[in-house]
């Protein structure tokens, strides 16, 4: 339990599946009010909303395609209408979509993955800042990836590129928004099993080989990431901004 989050108003994108679901659950258990965005996981989003309400907290679920600028703006409008204000933004939405090598890369696919992972984050953040800056201290946490550090496995060129850009987006935005009292940080998860992402895009053989190279000798799980996200989100009066917290069991460090 993190009592610093009690009664704080939080928007999380893609907050109803995988890592996002775990983050949302941890936020609710810490006493936060939540606006839960979803793209395709409507049933799980509704369950999380009901769970928050059962604990006496505000909650709303909002569907939308965040690569669409109008949907991103509407997400913020509906979040503010339901919660009243915004203290924290968790930019979690993203996808690898499919593995494609450079010689297989259609221009449309490149733009699709970049839009899902990066352009959508810009749309949502741009819409959120006018509300975040109304508070003395606010916080943004962006979901990057170990792939953005190391380049990822073969076939993840555009995904890795977009996640690397999120690392720079985070640093640049921290400088820009610091004077407004908004901290901006990121997390970069490594192999996080038990999520639809790796269930879809990572073979058992590839996962086993990756685990062999992890010093801590196990894969990560969604809760490992959620705890780190909550820490960065809740330190609104802290001194950490422009940072990326690597969550990978020691396979990569700087």
PDB file of C-alpha atoms in Angstrom:
ATOM      1  CA  UNK A   1       0.000   0.000   0.000  1.00  0.00           C
ATOM      2  CA  UNK A   2       1.258   3.446  -0.936  1.00  0.00           C
ATOM      3  CA  UNK A   3      -0.666   6.059   1.016  1.00  0.00           C
ATOM      4  CA  UNK A   4       0.906   8.866  -1.022  1.00  0.00           C
ATOM      5  CA  UNK A   5      -1.465   7.867  -3.805  1.00  0.00           C
ATOM      6  CA  UNK A   6      -4.629   7.991  -1.704  1.00  0.00           C
ATOM      7  CA  UNK A   7      -7.237  10.225  -3.352  1.00  0.00           C
ATOM      8  CA  UNK A   8      -4.935  11.088  -6.253  1.00  0.00           C
ATOM      9  CA  UNK A   9      -6.516  11.147  -9.702  1.00  0.00           C
ATOM     10  CA  UNK A  10      -4.736   8.964 -12.227  1.00  0.00           C
ATOM     11  CA  UNK A  11      -5.210   8.293 -15.935  1.00  0.00           C
ATOM     12  CA  UNK A  12      -3.649   5.105 -17.304  1.00  0.00           C
ATOM     13  CA  UNK A  13      -3.692   4.209 -20.978  1.00  0.00           C
ATOM     14  CA  UNK A  14      -4.196   0.557 -21.943  1.00  0.00           C
ATOM     15  CA  UNK A  15      -4.950  -0.002 -18.287  1.00  0.00           C
ATOM     16  CA  UNK A  16      -6.946  -3.217 -18.570  1.00  0.00           C
ATOM     17  CA  UNK A  17      -4.519  -5.835 -19.835  1.00  0.00           C
ATOM     18  CA  UNK A  18      -1.041  -7.149 -19.101  1.00  0.00           C
ATOM     19  CA  UNK A  19       1.232  -4.712 -17.322  1.00  0.00           C
ATOM     20  CA  UNK A  20      -1.465  -2.034 -17.506  1.00  0.00           C
ATOM     21  CA  UNK A  21      -3.943  -4.179 -15.627  1.00  0.00           C
ATOM     22  CA  UNK A  22      -1.432  -4.783 -12.845  1.00  0.00           C
ATOM     23  CA  UNK A  23      -0.617  -1.064 -12.626  1.00  0.00           C
ATOM     24  CA  UNK A  24      -4.316  -0.198 -12.408  1.00  0.00           C
ATOM     25  CA  UNK A  25      -4.896  -2.796  -9.703  1.00  0.00           C
ATOM     26  CA  UNK A  26      -1.951  -1.478  -7.671  1.00  0.00           C
ATOM     27  CA  UNK A  27      -3.216   2.096  -8.075  1.00  0.00           C
ATOM     28  CA  UNK A  28      -6.660   1.126  -6.811  1.00  0.00           C
ATOM     29  CA  UNK A  29      -5.200  -0.786  -3.863  1.00  0.00           C
ATOM     30  CA  UNK A  30      -3.192   2.344  -3.015  1.00  0.00           C
ATOM     31  CA  UNK A  31      -6.349   4.445  -2.790  1.00  0.00           C
ATOM     32  CA  UNK A  32      -6.166   6.276  -6.116  1.00  0.00           C
ATOM     33  CA  UNK A  33      -9.093   7.300  -8.272  1.00  0.00           C
ATOM     34  CA  UNK A  34      -8.610   5.945 -11.791  1.00  0.00           C
ATOM     35  CA  UNK A  35      -9.557   6.703 -15.361  1.00  0.00           C
ATOM     36  CA  UNK A  36      -8.905   3.448 -17.203  1.00  0.00           C
ATOM     37  CA  UNK A  37      -8.394   3.655 -20.942  1.00  0.00           C
ATOM     38  CA  UNK A  38      -8.848   0.524 -23.036  1.00  0.00           C
ATOM     39  CA  UNK A  39      -8.737  -0.336 -26.719  1.00  0.00           C
ATOM     40  CA  UNK A  40     -10.091  -3.885 -26.795  1.00  0.00           C
ATOM     41  CA  UNK A  41     -10.286  -5.093 -23.166  1.00  0.00           C
ATOM     42  CA  UNK A  42     -13.670  -3.633 -22.268  1.00  0.00           C
ATOM     43  CA  UNK A  43     -14.744  -6.448 -19.934  1.00  0.00           C
ATOM     44  CA  UNK A  44     -11.571  -6.341 -17.840  1.00  0.00           C
ATOM     45  CA  UNK A  45     -11.728  -2.539 -17.718  1.00  0.00           C
ATOM     46  CA  UNK A  46     -15.270  -2.745 -16.365  1.00  0.00           C
ATOM     47  CA  UNK A  47     -14.185  -5.245 -13.707  1.00  0.00           C
ATOM     48  CA  UNK A  48     -11.430  -2.894 -12.567  1.00  0.00           C
ATOM     49  CA  UNK A  49     -13.871   0.019 -12.486  1.00  0.00           C
ATOM     50  CA  UNK A  50     -16.260  -1.983 -10.315  1.00  0.00           C
ATOM     51  CA  UNK A  51     -13.393  -3.004  -8.032  1.00  0.00           C
ATOM     52  CA  UNK A  52     -12.385   0.631  -7.472  1.00  0.00           C
ATOM     53  CA  UNK A  53     -15.963   1.707  -6.804  1.00  0.00           C
ATOM     54  CA  UNK A  54     -16.403  -1.153  -4.327  1.00  0.00           C
ATOM     55  CA  UNK A  55     -13.494   0.365  -2.358  1.00  0.00           C
ATOM     56  CA  UNK A  56     -15.166   3.789  -2.300  1.00  0.00           C
ATOM     57  CA  UNK A  57     -12.980   5.342  -5.010  1.00  0.00           C
ATOM     58  CA  UNK A  58     -13.862   7.136  -8.241  1.00  0.00           C
ATOM     59  CA  UNK A  59     -13.372   5.229 -11.467  1.00  0.00           C
ATOM     60  CA  UNK A  60     -14.302   5.497 -15.110  1.00  0.00           C
ATOM     61  CA  UNK A  61     -13.534   3.384 -18.168  1.00  0.00           C
ATOM     62  CA  UNK A  62     -12.983   5.029 -21.549  1.00  0.00           C
ATOM     63  CA  UNK A  63     -12.441   3.282 -24.865  1.00  0.00           C
ATOM     64  CA  UNK A  64     -10.585   4.758 -27.779  1.00  0.00           C
ATOM     65  CA  UNK A  65      -7.908   4.544 -30.446  1.00  0.00           C
ATOM     66  CA  UNK A  66      -5.144   6.803 -29.171  1.00  0.00           C
ATOM     67  CA  UNK A  67      -3.474   7.041 -32.554  1.00  0.00           C
ATOM     68  CA  UNK A  68      -6.501   9.189 -33.355  1.00  0.00           C
ATOM     69  CA  UNK A  69      -5.979  12.723 -32.068  1.00  0.00           C
ATOM     70  CA  UNK A  70      -9.683  13.251 -31.440  1.00  0.00           C
ATOM     71  CA  UNK A  71      -9.934  10.074 -29.356  1.00  0.00           C
ATOM     72  CA  UNK A  72      -6.923  11.152 -27.296  1.00  0.00           C
ATOM     73  CA  UNK A  73      -8.450  14.563 -26.591  1.00  0.00           C
ATOM     74  CA  UNK A  74     -11.782  12.965 -25.736  1.00  0.00           C
ATOM     75  CA  UNK A  75     -10.045  10.614 -23.305  1.00  0.00           C
ATOM     76  CA  UNK A  76      -8.798  13.573 -21.304  1.00  0.00           C
ATOM     77  CA  UNK A  77     -12.131  15.368 -21.408  1.00  0.00           C
ATOM     78  CA  UNK A  78     -13.987  12.317 -20.105  1.00  0.00           C
ATOM     79  CA  UNK A  79     -11.319  11.629 -17.466  1.00  0.00           C
ATOM     80  CA  UNK A  80     -11.556  15.147 -16.073  1.00  0.00           C
ATOM     81  CA  UNK A  81     -15.342  15.063 -16.149  1.00  0.00           C
ATOM     82  CA  UNK A  82     -15.327  11.871 -14.063  1.00  0.00           C
ATOM     83  CA  UNK A  83     -12.429  12.579 -11.693  1.00  0.00           C
ATOM     84  CA  UNK A  84     -12.484  16.375 -11.479  1.00  0.00           C
ATOM     85  CA  UNK A  85      -8.751  16.868 -11.949  1.00  0.00           C
ATOM     86  CA  UNK A  86      -5.581  14.989 -12.865  1.00  0.00           C
ATOM     87  CA  UNK A  87      -2.487  14.328 -10.749  1.00  0.00           C
ATOM     88  CA  UNK A  88      -0.763  11.475 -12.579  1.00  0.00           C
ATOM     89  CA  UNK A  89      -0.580  10.209 -16.154  1.00  0.00           C
ATOM     90  CA  UNK A  90       0.640   6.686 -16.910  1.00  0.00           C
ATOM     91  CA  UNK A  91       1.425   6.297 -20.631  1.00  0.00           C
ATOM     92  CA  UNK A  92       1.244   2.519 -20.967  1.00  0.00           C
ATOM     93  CA  UNK A  93      -0.320   1.945 -24.401  1.00  0.00           C
ATOM     94  CA  UNK A  94       1.904   0.269 -26.976  1.00  0.00           C
ATOM     95  CA  UNK A  95       2.449  -2.823 -29.102  1.00  0.00           C
ATOM     96  CA  UNK A  96       5.019  -4.640 -31.205  1.00  0.00           C
ATOM     97  CA  UNK A  97       2.135  -5.638 -33.558  1.00  0.00           C
ATOM     98  CA  UNK A  98       4.251  -8.160 -35.477  1.00  0.00           C
ATOM     99  CA  UNK A  99       7.877  -9.097 -36.081  1.00  0.00           C
ATOM    100  CA  UNK A 100       9.187  -7.789 -39.407  1.00  0.00           C
ATOM    101  CA  UNK A 101      12.749  -7.493 -40.669  1.00  0.00           C
ATOM    102  CA  UNK A 102      13.852  -4.374 -42.538  1.00  0.00           C
ATOM    103  CA  UNK A 103      13.533  -6.085 -45.919  1.00  0.00           C
ATOM    104  CA  UNK A 104       9.913  -6.972 -45.054  1.00  0.00           C
ATOM    105  CA  UNK A 105       9.017  -3.516 -43.761  1.00  0.00           C
ATOM    106  CA  UNK A 106       6.125  -1.819 -45.497  1.00  0.00           C
ATOM    107  CA  UNK A 107       5.978   1.933 -44.999  1.00  0.00           C
ATOM    108  CA  UNK A 108       2.453   1.621 -43.625  1.00  0.00           C
ATOM    109  CA  UNK A 109       3.604  -0.877 -40.975  1.00  0.00           C
ATOM    110  CA  UNK A 110       6.430   1.422 -39.876  1.00  0.00           C
ATOM    111  CA  UNK A 111       4.010   4.315 -39.399  1.00  0.00           C
ATOM    112  CA  UNK A 112       1.446   2.102 -37.658  1.00  0.00           C
ATOM    113  CA  UNK A 113       3.835   0.909 -34.945  1.00  0.00           C
ATOM    114  CA  UNK A 114       5.384   4.351 -34.476  1.00  0.00           C
ATOM    115  CA  UNK A 115       1.908   5.846 -34.115  1.00  0.00           C
ATOM    116  CA  UNK A 116       0.793   3.223 -31.594  1.00  0.00           C
ATOM    117  CA  UNK A 117       3.869   3.569 -29.399  1.00  0.00           C
ATOM    118  CA  UNK A 118       5.022   7.153 -29.822  1.00  0.00           C
ATOM    119  CA  UNK A 119       2.536   9.458 -31.556  1.00  0.00           C
ATOM    120  CA  UNK A 120      -0.286   8.304 -29.284  1.00  0.00           C
ATOM    121  CA  UNK A 121       1.874   9.127 -26.259  1.00  0.00           C
ATOM    122  CA  UNK A 122       2.425  12.636 -27.570  1.00  0.00           C
ATOM    123  CA  UNK A 123      -1.310  13.116 -28.213  1.00  0.00           C
ATOM    124  CA  UNK A 124      -2.318  12.002 -24.707  1.00  0.00           C
ATOM    125  CA  UNK A 125       0.471  13.880 -22.932  1.00  0.00           C
ATOM    126  CA  UNK A 126      -0.224  17.086 -24.835  1.00  0.00           C
ATOM    127  CA  UNK A 127      -3.885  16.883 -23.854  1.00  0.00           C
ATOM    128  CA  UNK A 128      -3.050  16.060 -20.223  1.00  0.00           C
ATOM    129  CA  UNK A 129      -0.488  18.761 -19.432  1.00  0.00           C
ATOM    130  CA  UNK A 130      -2.961  21.662 -19.075  1.00  0.00           C
ATOM    131  CA  UNK A 131      -4.648  19.685 -16.280  1.00  0.00           C
ATOM    132  CA  UNK A 132      -1.452  18.360 -14.674  1.00  0.00           C
ATOM    133  CA  UNK A 133       0.076  21.825 -14.450  1.00  0.00           C
ATOM    134  CA  UNK A 134      -2.823  23.061 -12.334  1.00  0.00           C
ATOM    135  CA  UNK A 135      -1.346  21.135  -9.403  1.00  0.00           C
ATOM    136  CA  UNK A 136       1.748  22.113  -7.448  1.00  0.00           C
ATOM    137  CA  UNK A 137       3.244  18.689  -8.134  1.00  0.00           C
ATOM    138  CA  UNK A 138       2.226  16.203 -10.828  1.00  0.00           C
ATOM    139  CA  UNK A 139       3.821  13.171 -12.378  1.00  0.00           C
ATOM    140  CA  UNK A 140       4.042  11.367 -15.730  1.00  0.00           C
ATOM    141  CA  UNK A 141       5.390   7.838 -16.145  1.00  0.00           C
ATOM    142  CA  UNK A 142       6.066   6.494 -19.636  1.00  0.00           C
ATOM    143  CA  UNK A 143       6.409   2.809 -20.494  1.00  0.00           C
ATOM    144  CA  UNK A 144       9.513   2.224 -22.592  1.00  0.00           C
ATOM    145  CA  UNK A 145      11.282  -1.135 -22.992  1.00  0.00           C
ATOM    146  CA  UNK A 146      14.611  -2.914 -22.721  1.00  0.00           C
ATOM    147  CA  UNK A 147      14.296  -3.132 -26.514  1.00  0.00           C
ATOM    148  CA  UNK A 148      14.752   0.649 -26.575  1.00  0.00           C
ATOM    149  CA  UNK A 149      18.067   0.203 -24.769  1.00  0.00           C
ATOM    150  CA  UNK A 150      19.488  -2.815 -26.608  1.00  0.00           C
ATOM    151  CA  UNK A 151      17.670  -2.873 -29.943  1.00  0.00           C
ATOM    152  CA  UNK A 152      15.458  -5.861 -29.257  1.00  0.00           C
ATOM    153  CA  UNK A 153      15.350  -9.270 -30.908  1.00  0.00           C
ATOM    154  CA  UNK A 154      15.274  -9.688 -34.701  1.00  0.00           C
ATOM    155  CA  UNK A 155      12.035  -8.460 -36.192  1.00  0.00           C
ATOM    156  CA  UNK A 156      11.461  -5.717 -33.623  1.00  0.00           C
ATOM    157  CA  UNK A 157      13.202  -2.893 -35.488  1.00  0.00           C
ATOM    158  CA  UNK A 158      10.369  -0.369 -35.517  1.00  0.00           C
ATOM    159  CA  UNK A 159       9.157  -1.312 -32.032  1.00  0.00           C
ATOM    160  CA  UNK A 160      12.662  -0.922 -30.587  1.00  0.00           C
ATOM    161  CA  UNK A 161      13.129   2.377 -32.410  1.00  0.00           C
ATOM    162  CA  UNK A 162       9.876   3.749 -31.009  1.00  0.00           C
ATOM    163  CA  UNK A 163      10.744   2.641 -27.485  1.00  0.00           C
ATOM    164  CA  UNK A 164      14.193   4.225 -27.767  1.00  0.00           C
ATOM    165  CA  UNK A 165      12.477   7.439 -28.821  1.00  0.00           C
ATOM    166  CA  UNK A 166      10.320   7.269 -25.681  1.00  0.00           C
ATOM    167  CA  UNK A 167      13.509   7.386 -23.588  1.00  0.00           C
ATOM    168  CA  UNK A 168      14.476  10.652 -25.296  1.00  0.00           C
ATOM    169  CA  UNK A 169      10.885  11.943 -25.214  1.00  0.00           C
ATOM    170  CA  UNK A 170      10.968  11.413 -21.442  1.00  0.00           C
ATOM    171  CA  UNK A 171      14.227  13.311 -20.944  1.00  0.00           C
ATOM    172  CA  UNK A 172      13.188  16.194 -23.188  1.00  0.00           C
ATOM    173  CA  UNK A 173       9.751  16.479 -21.609  1.00  0.00           C
ATOM    174  CA  UNK A 174      11.232  16.442 -18.102  1.00  0.00           C
ATOM    175  CA  UNK A 175      13.230  19.546 -18.995  1.00  0.00           C
ATOM    176  CA  UNK A 176      10.268  21.245 -20.608  1.00  0.00           C
ATOM    177  CA  UNK A 177       7.708  20.485 -17.891  1.00  0.00           C
ATOM    178  CA  UNK A 178       9.917  20.751 -14.800  1.00  0.00           C
ATOM    179  CA  UNK A 179       9.202  24.481 -14.372  1.00  0.00           C
ATOM    180  CA  UNK A 180       5.493  23.625 -14.402  1.00  0.00           C
ATOM    181  CA  UNK A 181       5.935  21.293 -11.424  1.00  0.00           C
ATOM    182  CA  UNK A 182       5.536  18.133 -13.500  1.00  0.00           C
ATOM    183  CA  UNK A 183       8.061  15.317 -13.204  1.00  0.00           C
ATOM    184  CA  UNK A 184       8.458  12.937 -16.147  1.00  0.00           C
ATOM    185  CA  UNK A 185      10.084   9.519 -15.840  1.00  0.00           C
ATOM    186  CA  UNK A 186      10.050   6.181 -17.625  1.00  0.00           C
ATOM    187  CA  UNK A 187      10.400   2.490 -16.914  1.00  0.00           C
ATOM    188  CA  UNK A 188      12.062   0.053 -19.315  1.00  0.00           C
ATOM    189  CA  UNK A 189      10.873  -3.513 -18.646  1.00  0.00           C
ATOM    190  CA  UNK A 190      12.784  -6.509 -19.938  1.00  0.00           C
ATOM    191  CA  UNK A 191      11.310  -9.999 -20.276  1.00  0.00           C
ATOM    192  CA  UNK A 192       7.931  -9.809 -18.512  1.00  0.00           C
ATOM    193  CA  UNK A 193       6.165 -13.140 -18.891  1.00  0.00           C
ATOM    194  CA  UNK A 194       2.483 -13.821 -18.256  1.00  0.00           C
ATOM    195  CA  UNK A 195       1.334 -10.969 -20.481  1.00  0.00           C
ATOM    196  CA  UNK A 196      -0.352 -11.114 -23.877  1.00  0.00           C
ATOM    197  CA  UNK A 197       2.639  -9.295 -25.374  1.00  0.00           C
ATOM    198  CA  UNK A 198       5.135 -12.072 -24.739  1.00  0.00           C
ATOM    199  CA  UNK A 199       2.505 -14.802 -25.074  1.00  0.00           C
ATOM    200  CA  UNK A 200       2.034 -13.534 -28.625  1.00  0.00           C
ATOM    201  CA  UNK A 201       5.500 -12.421 -29.694  1.00  0.00           C
ATOM    202  CA  UNK A 202       7.999 -14.493 -27.667  1.00  0.00           C
ATOM    203  CA  UNK A 203       8.470 -18.232 -28.153  1.00  0.00           C
ATOM    204  CA  UNK A 204       9.135 -20.546 -25.208  1.00  0.00           C
ATOM    205  CA  UNK A 205      12.571 -21.265 -26.649  1.00  0.00           C
ATOM    206  CA  UNK A 206      13.428 -17.575 -26.958  1.00  0.00           C
ATOM    207  CA  UNK A 207      12.181 -16.878 -23.420  1.00  0.00           C
ATOM    208  CA  UNK A 208      14.238 -19.754 -21.990  1.00  0.00           C
ATOM    209  CA  UNK A 209      17.382 -18.503 -23.749  1.00  0.00           C
ATOM    210  CA  UNK A 210      16.789 -14.969 -22.462  1.00  0.00           C
ATOM    211  CA  UNK A 211      16.272 -16.194 -18.892  1.00  0.00           C
ATOM    212  CA  UNK A 212      19.631 -17.987 -19.032  1.00  0.00           C
ATOM    213  CA  UNK A 213      21.280 -14.593 -19.458  1.00  0.00           C
ATOM    214  CA  UNK A 214      19.418 -12.840 -16.630  1.00  0.00           C
ATOM    215  CA  UNK A 215      21.615 -12.585 -13.503  1.00  0.00           C
ATOM    216  CA  UNK A 216      18.636 -12.928 -11.181  1.00  0.00           C
ATOM    217  CA  UNK A 217      17.715 -16.142 -13.048  1.00  0.00           C
ATOM    218  CA  UNK A 218      14.025 -15.531 -13.556  1.00  0.00           C
ATOM    219  CA  UNK A 219      11.746 -13.598 -15.879  1.00  0.00           C
ATOM    220  CA  UNK A 220       9.904 -10.543 -14.660  1.00  0.00           C
ATOM    221  CA  UNK A 221       6.172 -10.315 -14.063  1.00  0.00           C
ATOM    222  CA  UNK A 222       3.640  -7.525 -14.364  1.00  0.00           C
ATOM    223  CA  UNK A 223       3.723  -6.789 -10.640  1.00  0.00           C
ATOM    224  CA  UNK A 224       7.480  -6.124 -10.833  1.00  0.00           C
ATOM    225  CA  UNK A 225       6.753  -3.330 -13.287  1.00  0.00           C
ATOM    226  CA  UNK A 226       3.676  -2.007 -11.487  1.00  0.00           C
ATOM    227  CA  UNK A 227       5.562  -1.486  -8.229  1.00  0.00           C
ATOM    228  CA  UNK A 228       8.231   0.560 -10.013  1.00  0.00           C
ATOM    229  CA  UNK A 229       5.648   2.637 -11.852  1.00  0.00           C
ATOM    230  CA  UNK A 230       3.834   3.420  -8.613  1.00  0.00           C
ATOM    231  CA  UNK A 231       7.077   4.494  -6.961  1.00  0.00           C
ATOM    232  CA  UNK A 232       7.912   6.954  -9.733  1.00  0.00           C
ATOM    233  CA  UNK A 233       4.327   8.195  -9.926  1.00  0.00           C
ATOM    234  CA  UNK A 234       3.954   8.785  -6.208  1.00  0.00           C
ATOM    235  CA  UNK A 235       7.145  10.780  -5.637  1.00  0.00           C
ATOM    236  CA  UNK A 236       5.568  13.961  -6.968  1.00  0.00           C
ATOM    237  CA  UNK A 237       7.456  16.129  -4.500  1.00  0.00           C
ATOM    238  CA  UNK A 238      10.681  14.233  -5.116  1.00  0.00           C
ATOM    239  CA  UNK A 239      13.859  15.009  -7.033  1.00  0.00           C
ATOM    240  CA  UNK A 240      13.669  12.277  -9.681  1.00  0.00           C
ATOM    241  CA  UNK A 241      12.801  13.444 -13.179  1.00  0.00           C
ATOM    242  CA  UNK A 242      14.056  12.634 -16.652  1.00  0.00           C
ATOM    243  CA  UNK A 243      15.106   9.204 -15.404  1.00  0.00           C
ATOM    244  CA  UNK A 244      14.470   5.711 -16.731  1.00  0.00           C
ATOM    245  CA  UNK A 245      14.223   2.831 -14.289  1.00  0.00           C
ATOM    246  CA  UNK A 246      15.391  -0.425 -15.871  1.00  0.00           C
ATOM    247  CA  UNK A 247      13.427  -3.498 -14.771  1.00  0.00           C
ATOM    248  CA  UNK A 248      15.202  -6.476 -16.264  1.00  0.00           C
ATOM    249  CA  UNK A 249      16.796  -8.622 -13.557  1.00  0.00           C
ATOM    250  CA  UNK A 250      20.248  -7.229 -14.252  1.00  0.00           C
ATOM    251  CA  UNK A 251      20.569  -8.299 -17.890  1.00  0.00           C
ATOM    252  CA  UNK A 252      21.250  -4.701 -18.871  1.00  0.00           C
ATOM    253  CA  UNK A 253      22.502  -1.872 -16.697  1.00  0.00           C
ATOM    254  CA  UNK A 254      24.178   1.490 -17.136  1.00  0.00           C
TER     255      UNK A 254
END
